[in-house]
């Protein structure tokens, strides 16, 4: 895209951070999709030292360069950034306003320090044009680095102008000695070595104005070192605590805000803030996408009319999909925060889908209860006689097992207390409903069986057995109430007579029970 080649002003000369410009750059270049596969390169140094020219040669950017015909002066104001072209990984080039600017006047030192600190805070590789005027700035930068960066590591690439009679190796030795001395003099909270914070490299390039051909050749070789710069052995191969590219915009804005407000430069606290902000953003986005997921919406609609097949499997896949997306996009942020926000996302997602799970359980309960009712009616029709109650119990167990099997299919991988409690409550309700139906049916069957038995006795014994023995039901009642009279009459004790007497005793017992009940009621 053509916009990939365009640089823009990230921070104005007045220190205003261009939020919209950075958002547009991030969106246009798809920076956020790069995750950890990106690098930031910044160049700092004196005004009119060829910084913009070097960046344009290295990364094919379009930063404004000084016109030698118009004389030396301030070309770059503030801080500009652009995307490196033809470089992998994705490389952000940052052109920083030159130090010792006469145009700035007394304000120059303040902005110079702020911009240098910002460049070092945000960049993986810093290119420094070695000039005498820029050396004192290192002391301020080093002192801030010990508070700002912690264990973060940045590559400092010092570029010498190879135009003096002093041998190159001698220049490198002098510069390295100066750097070590500045580091030793810098105030540090504890004993730390320069290597804890920086990889220092020193190179020389021919003069661009007088040896343009050689300059281009050497820059082309240097450009190759920025390809795969974050791979092991690359210029930024041992960088630490890299944040995902999706957090670059917010992090850059917060670093500038912190520097500008002169707060205690505490990178760990800043990194926590960035991680919290970005992980919350990612989690909210995934939850929103889950709520609009087509499979989820189809399941929700289907649940209004009945159960959904493979409910647990489908729902688990939906949840795992968005949690996995979160894991990928949040990779690289502080582990504790990343895990906390993931747990929060998981909890909110489960709360959102929980009503659907409860609806599924209710469908399973209804199915199991209807199944039991059908089996029960069939049992009444087909299983009269011995074993009826046992078969009713068997039907109840079968329906409960049917419900349990349905629960297994509906259960998701993530079992949480609320979901377990819902299943327990629905299961208990079903059990009580089945037990009530079983009890009612058993009582009904016993009453019906007893009624049938009495009807058979009344009909059969009064016509055949009663006639054969010459005994009426009334006489049998007399025998029950007055056994002495029965003995005195010398009545025969045939089997039919005995059955009739037993029946009369049952009838009388039932009558007495009814009377007792009425008596208790009156009392």
Short mmCIF file of C-alpha atoms in Angstrom, two decimals:
data_model
loop_
_atom_site.label_atom_id
_atom_site.label_comp_id
_atom_site.label_asym_id
_atom_site.label_seq_id
_atom_site.Cartn_x
_atom_site.Cartn_y
_atom_site.Cartn_z
CA UNK A 1 0.00 0.00 0.00
CA UNK A 2 1.22 3.49 -0.82
CA UNK A 3 0.60 4.67 2.72
CA UNK A 4 3.18 2.18 3.98
CA UNK A 5 5.85 4.49 2.62
CA UNK A 6 4.59 7.66 4.28
CA UNK A 7 6.12 8.95 7.47
CA UNK A 8 4.20 11.13 9.88
CA UNK A 9 4.91 13.31 12.87
CA UNK A 10 4.36 11.31 16.06
CA UNK A 11 5.29 14.11 18.48
CA UNK A 12 5.20 17.75 17.49
CA UNK A 13 7.91 20.26 18.28
CA UNK A 14 5.66 21.48 21.08
CA UNK A 15 5.54 18.01 22.63
CA UNK A 16 1.98 17.10 21.52
CA UNK A 17 1.49 13.37 20.95
CA UNK A 18 -0.34 12.53 17.69
CA UNK A 19 -2.77 9.83 18.89
CA UNK A 20 -4.92 9.75 15.74
CA UNK A 21 -1.89 9.67 13.48
CA UNK A 22 -0.45 6.66 15.31
CA UNK A 23 -3.81 4.88 15.27
CA UNK A 24 -4.03 5.44 11.52
CA UNK A 25 -0.46 4.20 11.04
CA UNK A 26 -1.18 1.08 13.12
CA UNK A 27 -4.37 0.33 11.20
CA UNK A 28 -2.95 1.04 7.74
CA UNK A 29 0.15 -1.09 8.21
CA UNK A 30 -1.61 -3.90 10.17
CA UNK A 31 1.01 -3.46 12.89
CA UNK A 32 -1.17 -5.08 15.59
CA UNK A 33 -1.21 -8.37 13.67
CA UNK A 34 2.56 -8.69 14.00
CA UNK A 35 2.37 -9.72 17.67
CA UNK A 36 6.06 -10.03 18.77
CA UNK A 37 7.49 -9.99 15.24
CA UNK A 38 8.43 -6.34 15.00
CA UNK A 39 11.28 -4.00 15.89
CA UNK A 40 11.65 -0.30 16.59
CA UNK A 41 14.74 1.60 15.46
CA UNK A 42 15.40 5.20 16.53
CA UNK A 43 18.19 7.57 15.58
CA UNK A 44 19.46 10.34 17.85
CA UNK A 45 22.28 12.80 17.53
CA UNK A 46 23.17 16.39 16.74
CA UNK A 47 21.25 18.55 14.34
CA UNK A 48 22.32 18.37 10.67
CA UNK A 49 24.42 15.25 11.19
CA UNK A 50 22.65 13.26 8.45
CA UNK A 51 20.28 11.25 10.64
CA UNK A 52 17.29 11.46 8.28
CA UNK A 53 19.48 10.64 5.28
CA UNK A 54 20.86 7.55 6.99
CA UNK A 55 17.39 6.31 7.98
CA UNK A 56 16.05 6.80 4.45
CA UNK A 57 18.98 4.84 3.03
CA UNK A 58 18.64 2.04 5.55
CA UNK A 59 14.86 1.62 5.56
CA UNK A 60 13.68 3.34 2.33
CA UNK A 61 11.60 5.78 4.33
CA UNK A 62 10.76 9.31 3.20
CA UNK A 63 11.92 11.47 6.10
CA UNK A 64 12.67 15.05 5.13
CA UNK A 65 16.40 15.58 4.59
CA UNK A 66 18.53 18.67 4.92
CA UNK A 67 19.22 20.64 1.76
CA UNK A 68 22.92 21.49 1.87
CA UNK A 69 22.38 24.41 -0.53
CA UNK A 70 20.14 26.11 2.04
CA UNK A 71 22.71 25.71 4.80
CA UNK A 72 22.54 23.79 8.01
CA UNK A 73 19.50 24.19 10.23
CA UNK A 74 16.68 22.37 11.89
CA UNK A 75 15.15 19.94 9.37
CA UNK A 76 13.36 17.50 11.68
CA UNK A 77 11.09 18.97 14.34
CA UNK A 78 9.76 16.74 17.06
CA UNK A 79 9.74 12.99 16.41
CA UNK A 80 8.69 11.31 13.15
CA UNK A 81 8.10 7.64 12.41
CA UNK A 82 7.69 5.53 9.28
CA UNK A 83 7.58 1.89 8.24
CA UNK A 84 10.72 0.26 6.93
CA UNK A 85 10.20 -1.10 3.41
CA UNK A 86 11.49 -4.51 2.35
CA UNK A 87 12.56 -5.37 5.90
CA UNK A 88 11.50 -8.33 8.00
CA UNK A 89 10.54 -8.23 10.76
CA UNK A 90 8.15 -5.28 10.55
CA UNK A 91 10.42 -2.35 11.42
CA UNK A 92 9.34 1.06 12.71
CA UNK A 93 11.95 3.74 11.96
CA UNK A 94 11.95 6.78 14.25
CA UNK A 95 13.61 10.07 13.31
CA UNK A 96 14.28 12.23 16.37
CA UNK A 97 14.84 15.98 16.29
CA UNK A 98 18.52 16.84 16.45
CA UNK A 99 20.14 17.88 19.69
CA UNK A 100 21.97 21.20 20.28
CA UNK A 101 19.43 23.03 18.14
CA UNK A 102 19.99 26.79 18.04
CA UNK A 103 16.34 27.26 17.02
CA UNK A 104 15.19 25.81 20.33
CA UNK A 105 17.15 28.24 22.47
CA UNK A 106 16.94 27.61 26.20
CA UNK A 107 14.18 25.02 25.72
CA UNK A 108 16.50 22.84 23.65
CA UNK A 109 18.02 20.87 26.51
CA UNK A 110 14.63 19.91 27.95
CA UNK A 111 13.19 18.61 24.69
CA UNK A 112 16.52 17.00 23.79
CA UNK A 113 16.53 14.95 26.98
CA UNK A 114 12.87 14.04 26.69
CA UNK A 115 13.12 12.93 23.08
CA UNK A 116 16.28 10.92 23.73
CA UNK A 117 14.68 9.14 26.68
CA UNK A 118 11.56 8.44 24.62
CA UNK A 119 13.62 6.98 21.79
CA UNK A 120 15.54 4.70 24.14
CA UNK A 121 12.38 3.71 26.01
CA UNK A 122 10.48 2.67 22.90
CA UNK A 123 13.23 1.40 20.61
CA UNK A 124 15.00 -1.95 20.37
CA UNK A 125 17.89 -0.41 18.43
CA UNK A 126 19.17 3.14 18.76
CA UNK A 127 21.53 4.61 16.19
CA UNK A 128 23.67 7.43 17.51
CA UNK A 129 25.61 9.80 15.27
CA UNK A 130 28.77 10.29 17.30
CA UNK A 131 29.44 13.98 17.86
CA UNK A 132 31.11 15.67 20.80
CA UNK A 133 27.98 17.63 21.58
CA UNK A 134 25.88 14.45 22.04
CA UNK A 135 28.16 12.69 24.51
CA UNK A 136 26.99 14.61 27.64
CA UNK A 137 23.43 13.52 26.85
CA UNK A 138 24.44 9.92 27.55
CA UNK A 139 24.88 10.57 31.26
CA UNK A 140 21.27 11.78 31.59
CA UNK A 141 20.04 8.86 29.51
CA UNK A 142 22.02 6.28 31.47
CA UNK A 143 20.76 7.54 34.82
CA UNK A 144 17.17 7.44 33.61
CA UNK A 145 17.67 4.00 32.07
CA UNK A 146 18.41 2.37 35.40
CA UNK A 147 15.03 3.50 36.68
CA UNK A 148 13.10 3.28 33.44
CA UNK A 149 14.11 0.03 31.84
CA UNK A 150 14.84 -2.55 34.48
CA UNK A 151 16.17 -5.62 32.71
CA UNK A 152 15.13 -4.38 29.24
CA UNK A 153 17.98 -4.47 26.74
CA UNK A 154 18.59 -2.05 23.88
CA UNK A 155 21.22 -2.04 21.15
CA UNK A 156 23.19 1.21 20.89
CA UNK A 157 24.72 1.50 17.43
CA UNK A 158 27.17 4.39 17.26
CA UNK A 159 28.00 5.58 13.76
CA UNK A 160 31.32 7.42 13.22
CA UNK A 161 32.09 9.69 10.32
CA UNK A 162 35.16 8.21 8.70
CA UNK A 163 36.69 11.53 7.60
CA UNK A 164 39.44 12.24 10.07
CA UNK A 165 43.10 11.29 9.97
CA UNK A 166 42.68 9.41 13.25
CA UNK A 167 42.60 5.64 12.62
CA UNK A 168 39.15 4.09 12.94
CA UNK A 169 40.21 1.64 15.61
CA UNK A 170 41.61 4.48 17.66
CA UNK A 171 38.29 6.35 17.36
CA UNK A 172 36.38 3.27 18.47
CA UNK A 173 38.66 2.87 21.48
CA UNK A 174 38.21 6.52 22.51
CA UNK A 175 34.42 6.37 22.13
CA UNK A 176 34.15 3.12 24.09
CA UNK A 177 36.30 4.60 26.87
CA UNK A 178 34.08 7.67 27.01
CA UNK A 179 30.94 5.54 27.20
CA UNK A 180 32.36 3.40 30.01
CA UNK A 181 33.39 6.48 31.96
CA UNK A 182 29.96 8.07 31.56
CA UNK A 183 28.31 4.86 32.73
CA UNK A 184 30.59 4.66 35.76
CA UNK A 185 29.78 8.24 36.71
CA UNK A 186 26.03 7.84 36.26
CA UNK A 187 23.94 7.47 39.41
CA UNK A 188 22.55 3.94 39.65
CA UNK A 189 20.35 2.40 42.35
CA UNK A 190 22.51 -0.72 42.54
CA UNK A 191 25.63 -2.25 41.06
CA UNK A 192 24.79 -2.84 37.41
CA UNK A 193 26.94 -3.19 34.33
CA UNK A 194 26.48 -1.42 31.04
CA UNK A 195 25.85 -4.81 29.47
CA UNK A 196 22.74 -5.28 31.63
CA UNK A 197 21.06 -2.53 29.62
CA UNK A 198 22.87 -2.09 26.33
CA UNK A 199 24.59 -3.91 23.53
CA UNK A 200 27.08 -1.33 22.28
CA UNK A 201 28.39 -1.44 18.71
CA UNK A 202 30.53 1.13 16.93
CA UNK A 203 30.79 1.39 13.16
CA UNK A 204 32.11 3.94 10.67
CA UNK A 205 30.54 5.15 7.42
CA UNK A 206 32.08 7.22 4.62
CA UNK A 207 31.02 10.82 4.30
CA UNK A 208 27.74 11.05 2.37
CA UNK A 209 28.58 14.36 0.70
CA UNK A 210 32.13 13.52 -0.42
CA UNK A 211 32.02 9.73 -0.88
CA UNK A 212 28.43 9.05 -1.84
CA UNK A 213 29.22 5.82 -3.73
CA UNK A 214 31.13 4.27 -0.85
CA UNK A 215 28.53 5.55 1.59
CA UNK A 216 25.73 3.79 -0.31
CA UNK A 217 27.71 0.54 -0.45
CA UNK A 218 28.40 0.52 3.28
CA UNK A 219 24.80 1.44 4.12
CA UNK A 220 23.57 -1.42 1.91
CA UNK A 221 25.71 -3.82 3.94
CA UNK A 222 24.44 -2.30 7.20
CA UNK A 223 20.84 -2.62 5.97
CA UNK A 224 21.29 -6.39 5.75
CA UNK A 225 21.90 -6.46 9.51
CA UNK A 226 18.42 -5.10 10.11
CA UNK A 227 16.86 -7.99 8.22
CA UNK A 228 15.87 -10.62 10.79
CA UNK A 229 17.14 -8.23 13.47
CA UNK A 230 15.14 -9.95 16.24
CA UNK A 231 16.43 -13.45 15.44
CA UNK A 232 19.15 -14.93 17.67
CA UNK A 233 22.40 -13.22 16.81
CA UNK A 234 20.62 -10.25 15.23
CA UNK A 235 21.00 -6.65 16.28
CA UNK A 236 18.05 -7.01 18.67
CA UNK A 237 18.29 -10.77 19.13
CA UNK A 238 18.63 -10.69 22.92
CA UNK A 239 16.01 -8.04 23.69
CA UNK A 240 13.87 -8.71 26.76
CA UNK A 241 10.33 -8.06 27.94
CA UNK A 242 8.98 -7.35 24.47
CA UNK A 243 5.36 -6.28 24.39
CA UNK A 244 3.05 -7.36 21.53
CA UNK A 245 2.71 -4.94 18.65
CA UNK A 246 -0.95 -4.40 19.55
CA UNK A 247 0.20 -2.49 22.63
CA UNK A 248 2.72 -0.28 20.84
CA UNK A 249 0.41 2.73 20.42
CA UNK A 250 -0.75 2.83 24.02
CA UNK A 251 2.73 2.18 25.36
CA UNK A 252 4.28 4.97 23.27
CA UNK A 253 1.64 7.45 24.41
CA UNK A 254 2.06 6.54 28.08
CA UNK A 255 5.87 6.70 27.95
CA UNK A 256 5.76 10.19 26.46
CA UNK A 257 3.18 11.27 29.03
CA UNK A 258 5.34 9.93 31.86
CA UNK A 259 8.48 11.65 30.56
CA UNK A 260 6.72 14.92 29.88
CA UNK A 261 5.15 15.09 33.35
CA UNK A 262 8.52 14.40 35.00
CA UNK A 263 7.15 11.50 37.01
CA UNK A 264 9.41 8.92 38.54
CA UNK A 265 10.28 6.86 35.51
CA UNK A 266 9.22 3.40 36.64
CA UNK A 267 9.05 1.02 33.68
CA UNK A 268 7.69 -1.98 35.59
CA UNK A 269 4.71 0.12 36.68
CA UNK A 270 4.33 1.39 33.12
CA UNK A 271 4.49 -2.11 31.69
CA UNK A 272 1.82 -3.25 34.14
CA UNK A 273 -0.39 -0.39 33.02
CA UNK A 274 0.11 -1.22 29.35
CA UNK A 275 -0.49 -4.92 29.94
CA UNK A 276 -3.63 -4.21 31.95
CA UNK A 277 -5.03 -1.88 29.32
CA UNK A 278 -4.32 -4.11 26.35
CA UNK A 279 -5.38 -7.40 27.97
CA UNK A 280 -8.65 -5.80 29.04
CA UNK A 281 -9.19 -4.54 25.50
CA UNK A 282 -8.51 -7.96 24.03
CA UNK A 283 -10.78 -9.70 26.55
CA UNK A 284 -13.66 -7.28 25.89
CA UNK A 285 -13.31 -7.76 22.16
CA UNK A 286 -13.38 -11.56 22.45
CA UNK A 287 -16.46 -11.47 24.70
CA UNK A 288 -18.24 -9.21 22.22
CA UNK A 289 -17.38 -11.52 19.35
CA UNK A 290 -18.57 -14.55 21.30
CA UNK A 291 -21.97 -12.92 21.86
CA UNK A 292 -22.34 -12.46 18.11
CA UNK A 293 -20.96 -15.88 17.13
CA UNK A 294 -23.20 -17.48 14.48
CA UNK A 295 -23.06 -20.97 15.99
CA UNK A 296 -23.92 -19.57 19.42
CA UNK A 297 -26.84 -17.55 18.07
CA UNK A 298 -28.18 -20.63 16.25
CA UNK A 299 -27.94 -22.69 19.45
CA UNK A 300 -29.72 -20.01 21.48
CA UNK A 301 -32.57 -19.87 18.97
CA UNK A 302 -32.92 -23.66 18.86
CA UNK A 303 -33.04 -23.90 22.67
CA UNK A 304 -36.27 -21.95 22.74
CA UNK A 305 -38.13 -24.91 21.27
CA UNK A 306 -36.18 -27.92 22.46
CA UNK A 307 -32.80 -29.50 23.31
CA UNK A 308 -29.72 -29.01 21.12
CA UNK A 309 -27.77 -32.07 20.06
CA UNK A 310 -24.11 -32.11 21.16
CA UNK A 311 -24.79 -29.00 23.22
CA UNK A 312 -21.73 -29.43 25.48
CA UNK A 313 -19.33 -30.12 22.62
CA UNK A 314 -20.53 -27.17 20.54
CA UNK A 315 -20.48 -24.74 23.46
CA UNK A 316 -17.03 -25.92 24.60
CA UNK A 317 -15.66 -25.35 21.09
CA UNK A 318 -17.07 -21.83 21.00
CA UNK A 319 -15.58 -20.93 24.38
CA UNK A 320 -12.19 -22.49 23.61
CA UNK A 321 -12.03 -20.68 20.29
CA UNK A 322 -12.30 -17.22 21.84
CA UNK A 323 -10.08 -18.07 24.81
CA UNK A 324 -7.42 -19.30 22.38
CA UNK A 325 -7.71 -16.09 20.38
CA UNK A 326 -7.18 -14.15 23.60
CA UNK A 327 -4.10 -16.25 24.41
CA UNK A 328 -2.57 -15.54 21.01
CA UNK A 329 -3.17 -11.79 21.09
CA UNK A 330 -2.21 -11.33 24.74
CA UNK A 331 1.00 -13.31 24.37
CA UNK A 332 3.98 -11.33 25.53
CA UNK A 333 2.26 -9.20 28.14
CA UNK A 334 3.08 -9.72 31.81
CA UNK A 335 2.07 -13.25 32.75
CA UNK A 336 0.22 -12.41 35.96
CA UNK A 337 -1.93 -9.77 34.30
CA UNK A 338 -2.47 -11.89 31.21
CA UNK A 339 -3.74 -14.79 33.33
CA UNK A 340 -5.92 -12.56 35.51
CA UNK A 341 -7.65 -11.02 32.51
CA UNK A 342 -8.04 -14.44 30.90
CA UNK A 343 -9.75 -15.73 34.03
CA UNK A 344 -11.98 -12.68 34.02
CA UNK A 345 -12.87 -13.30 30.36
CA UNK A 346 -13.62 -16.95 31.07
CA UNK A 347 -15.81 -16.09 34.06
CA UNK A 348 -17.80 -13.48 32.14
CA UNK A 349 -18.20 -15.81 29.16
CA UNK A 350 -19.50 -18.61 31.39
CA UNK A 351 -21.91 -16.23 33.08
CA UNK A 352 -23.20 -15.16 29.67
CA UNK A 353 -23.87 -18.71 28.39
CA UNK A 354 -25.05 -20.13 31.73
CA UNK A 355 -28.78 -19.45 31.12
CA UNK A 356 -28.56 -21.53 27.95
CA UNK A 357 -27.10 -24.41 29.95
CA UNK A 358 -29.94 -24.19 32.48
CA UNK A 359 -32.47 -24.17 29.63
CA UNK A 360 -30.81 -27.29 28.23
CA UNK A 361 -31.07 -29.02 31.62
CA UNK A 362 -34.77 -28.18 31.83
CA UNK A 363 -35.33 -29.71 28.40
CA UNK A 364 -33.53 -32.85 29.56
CA UNK A 365 -35.69 -32.96 32.72
CA UNK A 366 -38.88 -32.65 30.70
CA UNK A 367 -37.81 -35.38 28.32
CA UNK A 368 -36.89 -37.75 31.17
CA UNK A 369 -40.16 -37.01 33.02
CA UNK A 370 -42.29 -37.57 29.91
CA UNK A 371 -40.42 -40.76 29.22
CA UNK A 372 -41.11 -42.00 32.75
CA UNK A 373 -44.81 -41.13 32.52
CA UNK A 374 -45.12 -43.07 29.26
CA UNK A 375 -43.32 -46.10 30.71
CA UNK A 376 -45.48 -45.91 33.83
CA UNK A 377 -48.74 -46.03 31.89
CA UNK A 378 -47.43 -48.92 29.85
CA UNK A 379 -46.45 -50.72 33.02
CA UNK A 380 -49.97 -50.35 34.43
CA UNK A 381 -51.37 -51.93 31.27
CA UNK A 382 -48.86 -54.74 30.87
CA UNK A 383 -47.35 -55.57 34.24
CA UNK A 384 -50.27 -56.16 36.60
CA UNK A 385 -49.63 -58.73 39.27
CA UNK A 386 -46.47 -59.90 40.93
CA UNK A 387 -43.44 -57.58 40.43
CA UNK A 388 -45.46 -54.45 39.60
CA UNK A 389 -43.80 -52.21 42.20
CA UNK A 390 -40.33 -53.42 41.31
CA UNK A 391 -40.96 -52.67 37.66
CA UNK A 392 -42.20 -49.17 38.52
CA UNK A 393 -38.94 -48.57 40.42
CA UNK A 394 -37.00 -49.85 37.42
CA UNK A 395 -38.77 -47.37 35.16
CA UNK A 396 -37.82 -44.54 37.52
CA UNK A 397 -34.16 -45.57 37.53
CA UNK A 398 -34.16 -45.81 33.74
CA UNK A 399 -35.49 -42.26 33.37
CA UNK A 400 -32.95 -40.88 35.85
CA UNK A 401 -30.16 -42.59 33.90
CA UNK A 402 -31.55 -41.03 30.74
CA UNK A 403 -31.28 -37.60 32.38
CA UNK A 404 -27.73 -38.30 33.60
CA UNK A 405 -26.64 -39.28 30.10
CA UNK A 406 -28.13 -36.09 28.72
CA UNK A 407 -26.26 -34.06 31.36
CA UNK A 408 -22.97 -35.68 30.34
CA UNK A 409 -23.54 -34.66 26.73
CA UNK A 410 -24.57 -31.13 27.74
CA UNK A 411 -21.67 -30.52 30.15
CA UNK A 412 -18.80 -28.31 28.97
CA UNK A 413 -15.13 -28.82 29.74
CA UNK A 414 -14.99 -25.93 32.18
CA UNK A 415 -16.88 -27.08 35.29
CA UNK A 416 -17.59 -24.27 37.72
CA UNK A 417 -19.62 -24.17 40.92
CA UNK A 418 -22.63 -22.38 39.48
CA UNK A 419 -22.97 -24.92 36.70
CA UNK A 420 -22.65 -27.89 39.06
CA UNK A 421 -25.28 -26.41 41.39
CA UNK A 422 -27.70 -25.91 38.51
CA UNK A 423 -27.38 -29.54 37.50
CA UNK A 424 -27.85 -30.72 41.10
CA UNK A 425 -31.00 -28.62 41.50
CA UNK A 426 -32.61 -29.83 38.28
CA UNK A 427 -31.68 -33.44 39.06
CA UNK A 428 -33.22 -33.21 42.54
CA UNK A 429 -36.41 -31.71 41.14
CA UNK A 430 -36.69 -34.55 38.61
CA UNK A 431 -36.07 -37.17 41.30
CA UNK A 432 -38.82 -35.75 43.51
CA UNK A 433 -41.23 -35.61 40.58
CA UNK A 434 -40.52 -39.23 39.69
CA UNK A 435 -40.80 -40.37 43.30
CA UNK A 436 -44.18 -38.63 43.61
CA UNK A 437 -45.51 -40.28 40.47
CA UNK A 438 -44.20 -43.65 41.58
CA UNK A 439 -45.78 -43.33 45.02
CA UNK A 440 -49.13 -42.22 43.59
CA UNK A 441 -49.18 -45.01 41.03
CA UNK A 442 -48.27 -47.67 43.59
CA UNK A 443 -51.00 -46.47 45.98
CA UNK A 444 -53.49 -46.34 43.13
CA UNK A 445 -52.58 -49.84 42.05
CA UNK A 446 -52.91 -51.22 45.59
CA UNK A 447 -56.33 -49.64 46.05
CA UNK A 448 -57.50 -50.93 42.70
CA UNK A 449 -56.19 -54.41 43.45
CA UNK A 450 -57.96 -54.48 46.81
CA UNK A 451 -61.21 -53.27 45.26
CA UNK A 452 -61.07 -55.95 42.60
CA UNK A 453 -60.40 -58.60 45.23
CA UNK A 454 -63.40 -57.53 47.32
CA UNK A 455 -65.64 -57.42 44.27
CA UNK A 456 -64.64 -60.96 43.36
CA UNK A 457 -65.30 -62.22 46.88
CA UNK A 458 -68.68 -60.48 47.05
CA UNK A 459 -69.75 -61.83 43.72
CA UNK A 460 -68.32 -65.33 43.87
CA UNK A 461 -68.72 -66.33 47.48
CA UNK A 462 -72.26 -65.08 48.01
CA UNK A 463 -73.54 -67.02 45.00
CA UNK A 464 -71.61 -70.24 45.11
CA UNK A 465 -69.63 -70.75 48.26
CA UNK A 466 -72.26 -69.05 50.43
CA UNK A 467 -75.10 -71.10 48.94
CA UNK A 468 -73.19 -74.34 49.31
CA UNK A 469 -72.61 -73.77 52.99
CA UNK A 470 -76.14 -72.38 53.56
CA UNK A 471 -74.57 -69.31 55.05
CA UNK A 472 -75.41 -65.72 54.17
CA UNK A 473 -73.23 -62.78 54.56
CA UNK A 474 -75.40 -61.62 57.42
CA UNK A 475 -74.87 -64.93 59.18
CA UNK A 476 -71.14 -64.65 58.59
CA UNK A 477 -71.24 -61.28 60.25
CA UNK A 478 -72.99 -62.88 63.20
CA UNK A 479 -70.27 -65.50 63.46
CA UNK A 480 -67.69 -62.76 63.54
CA UNK A 481 -69.49 -60.80 66.28
CA UNK A 482 -70.77 -63.81 68.27
CA UNK A 483 -68.50 -66.86 67.89
CA UNK A 484 -70.28 -68.61 70.84
CA UNK A 485 -73.59 -68.61 68.98
CA UNK A 486 -71.86 -69.88 65.89
CA UNK A 487 -70.49 -72.80 67.83
CA UNK A 488 -73.82 -73.51 69.53
CA UNK A 489 -75.68 -73.71 66.21
CA UNK A 490 -73.30 -76.37 65.03
CA UNK A 491 -72.77 -74.64 61.68
CA UNK A 492 -70.36 -76.46 59.39
CA UNK A 493 -66.94 -74.83 58.84
CA UNK A 494 -66.49 -75.38 55.11
CA UNK A 495 -63.76 -73.58 53.17
CA UNK A 496 -66.33 -71.33 51.56
CA UNK A 497 -67.77 -70.45 54.92
CA UNK A 498 -64.35 -69.61 56.29
CA UNK A 499 -63.61 -67.33 53.28
CA UNK A 500 -66.96 -65.60 53.72
CA UNK A 501 -66.27 -65.08 57.39
CA UNK A 502 -62.82 -63.64 56.57
CA UNK A 503 -64.43 -61.28 54.11
CA UNK A 504 -67.04 -60.23 56.69
CA UNK A 505 -64.22 -59.56 59.15
CA UNK A 506 -62.47 -57.34 56.55
CA UNK A 507 -65.67 -55.44 55.91
CA UNK A 508 -66.24 -54.93 59.60
CA UNK A 509 -62.67 -53.82 60.10
CA UNK A 510 -63.08 -51.25 57.36
CA UNK A 511 -66.30 -50.02 58.95
CA UNK A 512 -64.64 -49.62 62.34
CA UNK A 513 -61.77 -47.68 60.80
CA UNK A 514 -64.26 -45.34 59.18
CA UNK A 515 -66.08 -44.83 62.48
CA UNK A 516 -62.84 -44.12 64.31
CA UNK A 517 -61.95 -41.58 61.68
CA UNK A 518 -65.30 -39.86 62.03
CA UNK A 519 -64.96 -39.88 65.83
CA UNK A 520 -61.51 -38.24 65.59
CA UNK A 521 -62.88 -35.68 63.20
CA UNK A 522 -65.72 -34.74 65.62
CA UNK A 523 -63.27 -34.52 68.48
#
